[in-house]
PDB file of C-alpha atoms and ligand atoms in Angstrom:
ATOM      1  CA  MET A   1     108.578  95.787  93.198  1.00 97.00           C
ATOM      2  CA  LYS A   2     106.923  93.925  96.018  1.00 98.00           C
ATOM      3  CA  ILE A   3     103.119  93.844  95.788  1.00 98.00           C
ATOM      4  CA  GLU A   4     100.992  93.350  98.904  1.00 98.00           C
ATOM      5  CA  ARG A   5      97.218  93.044  98.711  1.00 98.00           C
ATOM      6  CA  PHE A   6      94.784  93.764 101.528  1.00 98.00           C
ATOM      7  CA  ASP A   7      91.070  93.069 101.879  1.00 97.00           C
ATOM      8  CA  ASN A   8      90.380  96.710 102.631  1.00 96.00           C
ATOM      9  CA  ASP A   9      92.034 100.020 103.407  1.00 96.00           C
ATOM     10  CA  GLU A  10      91.643  99.586 107.182  1.00 97.00           C
ATOM     11  CA  VAL A  11      93.762  96.426 107.263  1.00 98.00           C
ATOM     12  CA  LEU A  12      96.280  98.072 104.965  1.00 98.00           C
ATOM     13  CA  ALA A  13      96.561 101.118 107.233  1.00 98.00           C
ATOM     14  CA  SER A  14      96.885  99.138 110.454  1.00 98.00           C
ATOM     15  CA  THR A  15      99.540  96.869 108.899  1.00 98.00           C
ATOM     16  CA  LEU A  16     101.612  99.816 107.710  1.00 98.00           C
ATOM     17  CA  ALA A  17     101.194 101.641 111.034  1.00 98.00           C
ATOM     18  CA  THR A  18     102.510  98.593 112.904  1.00 98.00           C
ATOM     19  CA  ARG A  19     105.489  98.429 110.541  1.00 98.00           C
ATOM     20  CA  LEU A  20     106.259 102.102 111.108  1.00 98.00           C
ATOM     21  CA  ILE A  21     106.065 101.667 114.883  1.00 98.00           C
ATOM     22  CA  ASP A  22     108.467  98.709 114.584  1.00 98.00           C
ATOM     23  CA  ALA A  23     110.798 100.712 112.321  1.00 98.00           C
ATOM     24  CA  ILE A  24     110.932 103.547 114.881  1.00 98.00           C
ATOM     25  CA  PHE A  25     111.626 101.025 117.656  1.00 97.00           C
ATOM     26  CA  LEU A  26     114.514  99.517 115.656  1.00 98.00           C
ATOM     27  CA  ASN A  27     115.850 102.939 114.613  1.00 98.00           C
ATOM     28  CA  PRO A  28     114.716 105.737 116.955  1.00 98.00           C
ATOM     29  CA  ARG A  29     116.410 108.265 114.620  1.00 98.00           C
ATOM     30  CA  LEU A  30     114.392 107.146 111.598  1.00 98.00           C
ATOM     31  CA  VAL A  31     113.985 109.740 108.821  1.00 98.00           C
ATOM     32  CA  LEU A  32     110.493 109.383 107.387  1.00 98.00           C
ATOM     33  CA  GLY A  33     109.065 110.862 104.196  1.00 99.00           C
ATOM     34  CA  LEU A  34     105.336 111.469 104.561  1.00 99.00           C
ATOM     35  CA  PRO A  35     102.339 112.022 102.270  1.00 98.00           C
ATOM     36  CA  THR A  36      99.039 113.785 102.835  1.00 98.00           C
ATOM     37  CA  GLY A  37      95.712 113.252 101.055  1.00 98.00           C
ATOM     38  CA  ARG A  38      92.795 110.901 101.667  1.00 97.00           C
ATOM     39  CA  THR A  39      94.722 107.623 101.435  1.00 98.00           C
ATOM     40  CA  PRO A  40      96.889 108.038 104.570  1.00 98.00           C
ATOM     41  CA  VAL A  41      94.076 109.372 106.809  1.00 98.00           C
ATOM     42  CA  ALA A  42      93.554 105.891 108.300  1.00 98.00           C
ATOM     43  CA  LEU A  43      97.323 105.393 108.644  1.00 98.00           C
ATOM     44  CA  TYR A  44      97.681 108.564 110.729  1.00 98.00           C
ATOM     45  CA  ARG A  45      94.679 107.561 112.842  1.00 98.00           C
ATOM     46  CA  GLU A  46      96.402 104.231 113.590  1.00 98.00           C
ATOM     47  CA  LEU A  47      99.701 105.982 114.348  1.00 98.00           C
ATOM     48  CA  ARG A  48      97.910 108.301 116.808  1.00 98.00           C
ATOM     49  CA  TRP A  49      96.293 105.272 118.440  1.00 98.00           C
ATOM     50  CA  HIS A  50      99.657 103.553 118.901  1.00 97.00           C
ATOM     51  CA  SER A  51     101.408 106.726 120.044  1.00 95.00           C
ATOM     52  CA  GLN A  52      98.742 107.543 122.640  1.00 95.00           C
ATOM     53  CA  ARG A  53      99.437 104.119 124.143  1.00 96.00           C
ATOM     54  CA  GLY A  54     103.178 104.707 124.263  1.00 95.00           C
ATOM     55  CA  HIS A  55     104.010 102.233 121.507  1.00 95.00           C
ATOM     56  CA  ALA A  56     106.325 104.686 119.744  1.00 95.00           C
ATOM     57  CA  ASP A  57     108.861 107.239 120.869  1.00 97.00           C
ATOM     58  CA  TRP A  58     108.897 110.029 118.275  1.00 98.00           C
ATOM     59  CA  SER A  59     111.395 112.193 120.165  1.00 97.00           C
ATOM     60  CA  GLN A  60     114.284 111.561 117.741  1.00 98.00           C
ATOM     61  CA  VAL A  61     112.397 110.786 114.523  1.00 98.00           C
ATOM     62  CA  ARG A  62     112.741 113.244 111.637  1.00 98.00           C
ATOM     63  CA  THR A  63     110.000 113.742 109.055  1.00 99.00           C
ATOM     64  CA  PHE A  64     109.883 115.386 105.647  1.00 99.00           C
ATOM     65  CA  ASN A  65     106.571 115.889 103.893  1.00 98.00           C
ATOM     66  CA  LEU A  66     106.377 115.473 100.145  1.00 98.00           C
ATOM     67  CA  ASP A  67     104.664 118.679  99.221  1.00 98.00           C
ATOM     68  CA  GLU A  68     102.785 121.862 100.119  1.00 98.00           C
ATOM     69  CA  PHE A  69     100.474 124.240  98.271  1.00 98.00           C
ATOM     70  CA  VAL A  70     102.016 127.501  97.122  1.00 98.00           C
ATOM     71  CA  GLY A  71     100.523 130.438  99.010  1.00 98.00           C
ATOM     72  CA  LEU A  72      99.325 128.385 101.993  1.00 97.00           C
ATOM     73  CA  GLY A  73     101.011 128.262 105.370  1.00 89.00           C
ATOM     74  CA  ALA A  74     100.556 126.970 108.885  1.00 89.00           C
ATOM     75  CA  GLY A  75      97.444 129.065 109.578  1.00 88.00           C
ATOM     76  CA  ASP A  76      95.564 127.994 106.446  1.00 95.00           C
ATOM     77  CA  PRO A  77      93.157 125.098 107.024  1.00 95.00           C
ATOM     78  CA  GLY A  78      93.765 123.833 103.460  1.00 96.00           C
ATOM     79  CA  SER A  79      97.538 123.642 103.877  1.00 98.00           C
ATOM     80  CA  TYR A  80      99.282 120.335 104.205  1.00 98.00           C
ATOM     81  CA  ARG A  81     100.964 121.776 107.292  1.00 98.00           C
ATOM     82  CA  SER A  82      97.521 122.058 108.942  1.00 97.00           C
ATOM     83  CA  TYR A  83      96.626 118.558 107.763  1.00 98.00           C
ATOM     84  CA  MET A  84      99.812 117.130 109.285  1.00 98.00           C
ATOM     85  CA  GLN A  85      99.446 118.997 112.586  1.00 98.00           C
ATOM     86  CA  ALA A  86      95.925 117.599 113.012  1.00 97.00           C
ATOM     87  CA  ALA A  87      96.735 114.132 111.673  1.00 98.00           C
ATOM     88  CA  LEU A  88      99.980 113.493 113.549  1.00 98.00           C
ATOM     89  CA  PHE A  89     102.283 116.252 114.785  1.00 98.00           C
ATOM     90  CA  ASP A  90      99.901 117.647 117.438  1.00 97.00           C
ATOM     91  CA  HIS A  91      99.557 114.160 118.912  1.00 97.00           C
ATOM     92  CA  VAL A  92     103.133 112.933 119.200  1.00 97.00           C
ATOM     93  CA  ARG A  93     106.194 114.113 121.101  1.00 95.00           C
ATOM     94  CA  MET A  94     108.031 115.993 118.364  1.00 97.00           C
ATOM     95  CA  THR A  95     109.637 119.427 118.393  1.00 97.00           C
ATOM     96  CA  PRO A  96     109.373 121.752 115.370  1.00 97.00           C
ATOM     97  CA  GLU A  97     113.046 121.043 114.582  1.00 98.00           C
ATOM     98  CA  GLN A  98     112.187 117.405 113.869  1.00 98.00           C
ATOM     99  CA  ILE A  99     109.508 118.286 111.327  1.00 98.00           C
ATOM    100  CA  GLY A 100     110.451 119.077 107.748  1.00 98.00           C
ATOM    101  CA  MET A 101     107.822 120.831 105.672  1.00 98.00           C
ATOM    102  CA  LEU A 102     107.988 123.045 102.625  1.00 98.00           C
ATOM    103  CA  ASP A 103     106.809 126.598 103.247  1.00 98.00           C
ATOM    104  CA  GLY A 104     104.267 127.473 100.580  1.00 98.00           C
ATOM    105  CA  ARG A 105     104.474 131.100 101.641  1.00 98.00           C
ATOM    106  CA  ALA A 106     108.241 131.468 101.342  1.00 97.00           C
ATOM    107  CA  PRO A 107     109.106 134.748  99.586  1.00 97.00           C
ATOM    108  CA  ASN A 108     111.610 132.973  97.329  1.00 98.00           C
ATOM    109  CA  LEU A 109     110.196 129.597  96.306  1.00 98.00           C
ATOM    110  CA  ALA A 110     113.315 128.442  94.448  1.00 98.00           C
ATOM    111  CA  ALA A 111     115.403 129.140  97.558  1.00 98.00           C
ATOM    112  CA  GLU A 112     112.845 127.278  99.679  1.00 98.00           C
ATOM    113  CA  CYS A 113     113.111 124.224  97.404  1.00 98.00           C
ATOM    114  CA  ALA A 114     116.927 124.330  97.619  1.00 98.00           C
ATOM    115  CA  ARG A 115     116.723 124.682 101.428  1.00 98.00           C
ATOM    116  CA  TYR A 116     114.531 121.575 101.580  1.00 98.00           C
ATOM    117  CA  GLU A 117     116.966 119.463  99.565  1.00 98.00           C
ATOM    118  CA  ARG A 118     119.789 120.591 101.876  1.00 98.00           C
ATOM    119  CA  ALA A 119     117.725 119.820 104.989  1.00 98.00           C
ATOM    120  CA  ILE A 120     116.987 116.290 103.769  1.00 99.00           C
ATOM    121  CA  ALA A 121     120.666 115.723 102.974  1.00 98.00           C
ATOM    122  CA  GLN A 122     121.747 117.122 106.357  1.00 98.00           C
ATOM    123  CA  ALA A 123     119.350 114.722 108.088  1.00 98.00           C
ATOM    124  CA  GLY A 124     121.226 111.883 106.367  1.00 98.00           C
ATOM    125  CA  GLY A 125     118.616 111.274 103.656  1.00 98.00           C
ATOM    126  CA  ILE A 126     115.201 109.666 103.923  1.00 99.00           C
ATOM    127  CA  ASP A 127     115.182 106.114 105.314  1.00 98.00           C
ATOM    128  CA  LEU A 128     111.573 105.301 104.508  1.00 98.00           C
ATOM    129  CA  GLN A 129     109.379 107.261 102.122  1.00 99.00           C
ATOM    130  CA  ILE A 130     105.620 106.672 102.285  1.00 99.00           C
ATOM    131  CA  LEU A 131     103.731 107.640  99.125  1.00 99.00           C
ATOM    132  CA  GLY A 132     100.194 107.864  97.836  1.00 98.00           C
ATOM    133  CA  ILE A 133      99.471 107.942  94.114  1.00 98.00           C
ATOM    134  CA  GLY A 134      97.207 110.181  92.068  1.00 98.00           C
ATOM    135  CA  ALA A 135      94.630 108.615  89.749  1.00 98.00           C
ATOM    136  CA  ASN A 136      96.699 110.200  86.955  1.00 98.00           C
ATOM    137  CA  GLY A 137      99.874 108.476  88.168  1.00 98.00           C
ATOM    138  CA  HIS A 138     101.459 111.404  89.992  1.00 98.00           C
ATOM    139  CA  ILE A 139     103.587 110.932  93.113  1.00 98.00           C
ATOM    140  CA  GLY A 140     104.131 113.933  95.318  1.00 98.00           C
ATOM    141  CA  PHE A 141     103.035 116.621  92.889  1.00 98.00           C
ATOM    142  CA  ASN A 142     105.138 115.277  90.048  1.00 98.00           C
ATOM    143  CA  GLU A 143     102.384 115.524  87.469  1.00 98.00           C
ATOM    144  CA  PRO A 144     102.226 113.637  84.146  1.00 98.00           C
ATOM    145  CA  GLY A 145     103.765 115.588  81.270  1.00 97.00           C
ATOM    146  CA  ASP A 146     106.535 115.639  78.676  1.00 97.00           C
ATOM    147  CA  THR A 147     109.257 116.030  81.276  1.00 97.00           C
ATOM    148  CA  LEU A 148     109.799 115.480  84.979  1.00 98.00           C
ATOM    149  CA  GLU A 149     111.753 117.430  87.588  1.00 98.00           C
ATOM    150  CA  ALA A 150     114.477 115.656  89.540  1.00 98.00           C
ATOM    151  CA  GLU A 151     114.730 117.881  92.610  1.00 98.00           C
ATOM    152  CA  THR A 152     112.248 119.744  94.828  1.00 98.00           C
ATOM    153  CA  HIS A 153     110.503 122.309  92.617  1.00 98.00           C
ATOM    154  CA  VAL A 154     107.456 124.465  91.993  1.00 98.00           C
ATOM    155  CA  ALA A 155     104.836 122.328  90.221  1.00 98.00           C
ATOM    156  CA  GLU A 156     101.777 123.441  88.325  1.00 98.00           C
ATOM    157  CA  LEU A 157      98.836 121.279  89.315  1.00 98.00           C
ATOM    158  CA  ARG A 158      96.749 119.657  86.598  1.00 97.00           C
ATOM    159  CA  ALA A 159      93.009 120.276  86.491  1.00 97.00           C
ATOM    160  CA  GLU A 160      92.196 116.724  87.649  1.00 97.00           C
ATOM    161  CA  THR A 161      94.543 117.095  90.627  1.00 97.00           C
ATOM    162  CA  ARG A 162      92.888 120.351  91.656  1.00 97.00           C
ATOM    163  CA  ARG A 163      89.484 118.653  91.360  1.00 97.00           C
ATOM    164  CA  ALA A 164      90.703 115.690  93.437  1.00 96.00           C
ATOM    165  CA  ASN A 165      91.816 118.093  96.176  1.00 96.00           C
ATOM    166  CA  ALA A 166      88.659 120.226  96.190  1.00 97.00           C
ATOM    167  CA  GLY A 167      87.341 118.297  99.199  1.00 95.00           C
ATOM    168  CA  TRP A 168      89.946 120.024 101.387  1.00 94.00           C
ATOM    169  CA  PHE A 169      88.651 123.408 100.144  1.00 96.00           C
ATOM    170  CA  GLY A 170      84.913 123.119 100.760  1.00 95.00           C
ATOM    171  CA  GLY A 171      84.392 121.313  97.446  1.00 97.00           C
ATOM    172  CA  ASP A 172      85.394 124.435  95.502  1.00 97.00           C
ATOM    173  CA  THR A 173      88.027 123.565  92.879  1.00 97.00           C
ATOM    174  CA  THR A 174      88.734 127.251  92.202  1.00 97.00           C
ATOM    175  CA  ARG A 175      90.012 127.594  95.785  1.00 97.00           C
ATOM    176  CA  VAL A 176      92.613 124.840  95.299  1.00 97.00           C
ATOM    177  CA  PRO A 177      95.944 126.568  94.634  1.00 98.00           C
ATOM    178  CA  SER A 178      97.216 126.255  91.070  1.00 98.00           C
ATOM    179  CA  HIS A 179     100.788 125.482  92.170  1.00 98.00           C
ATOM    180  CA  ALA A 180     102.544 123.442  94.819  1.00 98.00           C
ATOM    181  CA  LEU A 181     106.059 122.808  96.028  1.00 98.00           C
ATOM    182  CA  SER A 182     106.997 119.156  95.671  1.00 98.00           C
ATOM    183  CA  MET A 183     109.911 116.821  96.130  1.00 98.00           C
ATOM    184  CA  GLY A 184     111.168 115.760  92.689  1.00 98.00           C
ATOM    185  CA  LEU A 185     111.535 112.269  91.290  1.00 98.00           C
ATOM    186  CA  ALA A 186     115.196 112.056  92.311  1.00 98.00           C
ATOM    187  CA  THR A 187     114.394 113.336  95.803  1.00 98.00           C
ATOM    188  CA  ILE A 188     111.894 110.492  96.155  1.00 99.00           C
ATOM    189  CA  LEU A 189     114.099 107.849  94.532  1.00 98.00           C
ATOM    190  CA  ARG A 190     117.011 108.689  96.867  1.00 98.00           C
ATOM    191  CA  ALA A 191     114.993 107.314  99.810  1.00 98.00           C
ATOM    192  CA  ARG A 192     116.458 104.019 101.006  1.00 98.00           C
ATOM    193  CA  GLU A 193     113.064 102.336 101.011  1.00 98.00           C
ATOM    194  CA  ILE A 194     109.688 103.321  99.539  1.00 99.00           C
ATOM    195  CA  VAL A 195     106.185 102.157 100.467  1.00 99.00           C
ATOM    196  CA  LEU A 196     103.368 103.275  98.177  1.00 99.00           C
ATOM    197  CA  MET A 197      99.783 102.995  99.387  1.00 98.00           C
ATOM    198  CA  ALA A 198      96.871 102.883  96.933  1.00 98.00           C
ATOM    199  CA  THR A 199      93.228 102.307  97.764  1.00 98.00           C
ATOM    200  CA  GLY A 200      90.049 102.308  95.715  1.00 98.00           C
ATOM    201  CA  ALA A 201      89.152 101.361  92.147  1.00 98.00           C
ATOM    202  CA  GLY A 202      89.902 104.904  91.002  1.00 98.00           C
ATOM    203  CA  LYS A 203      93.599 104.110  91.349  1.00 98.00           C
ATOM    204  CA  GLN A 204      93.591 100.828  89.380  1.00 98.00           C
ATOM    205  CA  ASP A 205      94.911 102.280  86.092  1.00 98.00           C
ATOM    206  CA  ALA A 206      97.665 104.241  87.821  1.00 98.00           C
ATOM    207  CA  VAL A 207      98.640 101.122  89.793  1.00 98.00           C
ATOM    208  CA  ALA A 208      98.725  98.994  86.622  1.00 98.00           C
ATOM    209  CA  GLY A 209     101.097 101.540  85.056  1.00 98.00           C
ATOM    210  CA  LEU A 210     103.178 101.739  88.222  1.00 98.00           C
ATOM    211  CA  VAL A 211     103.689  97.971  88.338  1.00 98.00           C
ATOM    212  CA  ASN A 212     103.636  96.841  84.696  1.00 97.00           C
ATOM    213  CA  GLY A 213     103.825  99.951  82.513  1.00 97.00           C
ATOM    214  CA  GLN A 214     106.786 101.348  80.605  1.00 98.00           C
ATOM    215  CA  LEU A 215     108.763 104.104  82.264  1.00 98.00           C
ATOM    216  CA  THR A 216     107.179 107.311  81.078  1.00 98.00           C
ATOM    217  CA  PRO A 217     106.812 110.882  82.341  1.00 98.00           C
ATOM    218  CA  ARG A 218     103.141 110.409  81.368  1.00 98.00           C
ATOM    219  CA  LEU A 219     102.898 108.219  84.494  1.00 98.00           C
ATOM    220  CA  PRO A 220     105.491 109.547  86.939  1.00 98.00           C
ATOM    221  CA  ALA A 221     104.989 106.658  89.401  1.00 98.00           C
ATOM    222  CA  SER A 222     106.358 104.255  86.733  1.00 98.00           C
ATOM    223  CA  PHE A 223     109.854 105.538  87.637  1.00 98.00           C
ATOM    224  CA  LEU A 224     109.543 103.757  90.975  1.00 98.00           C
ATOM    225  CA  GLN A 225     110.405 100.609  89.004  1.00 98.00           C
ATOM    226  CA  LEU A 226     114.002 101.918  89.046  1.00 98.00           C
ATOM    227  CA  HIS A 227     114.194 101.671  92.834  1.00 98.00           C
ATOM    228  CA  PRO A 228     115.419  98.417  94.418  1.00 98.00           C
ATOM    229  CA  ARG A 229     113.221  98.530  97.531  1.00 98.00           C
ATOM    230  CA  VAL A 230     109.641  99.494  96.746  1.00 98.00           C
ATOM    231  CA  THR A 231     106.540  97.910  98.242  1.00 99.00           C
ATOM    232  CA  ALA A 232     103.105  98.697  96.819  1.00 98.00           C
ATOM    233  CA  MET A 233     100.405  98.131  99.453  1.00 99.00           C
ATOM    234  CA  LEU A 234      97.058  97.849  97.659  1.00 98.00           C
ATOM    235  CA  ASP A 235      93.455  97.209  98.559  1.00 98.00           C
ATOM    236  CA  ARG A 236      91.254  95.095  96.268  1.00 98.00           C
ATOM    237  CA  GLY A 237      89.998  98.056  94.243  1.00 98.00           C
ATOM    238  CA  ALA A 238      93.454  99.433  93.491  1.00 98.00           C
ATOM    239  CA  ALA A 239      94.844  95.948  92.653  1.00 98.00           C
ATOM    240  CA  GLN A 240      92.008  95.054  90.243  1.00 97.00           C
ATOM    241  CA  ARG A 241      94.057  95.255  87.040  1.00 98.00           C
ATOM    242  CA  LEU A 242      96.982  93.231  88.351  1.00 97.00           C
ATOM    243  CA  ALA A 243      97.109  89.529  87.497  1.00 83.00           C
TER     244      ALA A 243
HETATM  245  C1  F6R B   1     100.094 114.230  98.866  1.00 90.36           C
HETATM  246  C2  F6R B   1     100.716 113.677  97.668  1.00 90.36           C
HETATM  247  C3  F6R B   1      99.875 113.178  96.537  1.00 90.36           C
HETATM  248  C4  F6R B   1      98.794 112.188  96.988  1.00 90.36           C
HETATM  249  C5  F6R B   1      97.939 111.757  95.809  1.00 90.36           C
HETATM  250  C6  F6R B   1      96.830 110.831  96.216  1.00 90.36           C
HETATM  251  O1  F6R B   1     101.071 114.616  99.790  1.00 90.36           O
HETATM  252  O2  F6R B   1     101.903 113.638  97.579  1.00 90.36           O
HETATM  253  O3  F6R B   1     100.695 112.571  95.565  1.00 90.36           O
HETATM  254  O4  F6R B   1      99.419 111.080  97.584  1.00 90.36           O
HETATM  255  O5  F6R B   1      97.398 112.878  95.183  1.00 90.36           O
HETATM  256  O6  F6R B   1      95.919 111.548  96.995  1.00 90.36           O
HETATM  257  P1  F6R B   1      94.709 110.823  97.737  1.00 90.36           P
HETATM  258  O7  F6R B   1      95.312 109.983  98.782  1.00 90.36           O
HETATM  259  O8  F6R B   1      93.904 111.969  98.304  1.00 90.36           O
HETATM  260  O9  F6R B   1      93.983 110.048  96.698  1.00 90.36           O
END
């Protein structure tokens, strides 16, 4: 795993944004896997900045988001769909057909997960998957536990994950959905290249396990060690426990 350290999250975000703009220039049909959450907020701001200045042509790019809350859809302010519209999709030239998102309101969630796997495969697979990491070591919503799911699935969120997401729901943890749809570990590991972003001291233990820990479903991100092309982009806080 390649480790890159940055003085702060702003430099990290602008570096990654520039790389993504370059990647789209080199491959206008890039298939991108995208995260939500607090960590990539600055990344999306940088991408909007570049796109508003014509630095990137998104008209052939495909995107697939990692996850979505069960029960929430496009109209719900807490949905990841709403987050992505505001953070990126409303600001770049993309048609709905280019945007892959799980539908948390689908009547048959298992069928929705299967549809998503097919859609990713039909797009030719994910070229570059961007990830955040939970303080508990989750990626996507693959939560720590006795077992992990390989493919896109319905995940039950752990209490700490619901607390960490309360900010998107007026600070009220009880309003955070109990379940989400998420890409599985194999879905993520099939990406040709993976970049994981981690910022803040709260992520230092998860990052230590990601980089140096044993492979364990107790820290799902540790399985990224199996992938040949992973870069962990870290700020000082997140890198604290690395030598
Ligand atoms: C979100 C996702 C999650 C987050 C993780 C970190 O799409 O897949 O794994 O990346 O929970 O969230 P933040 O960035 O809010 O600390």
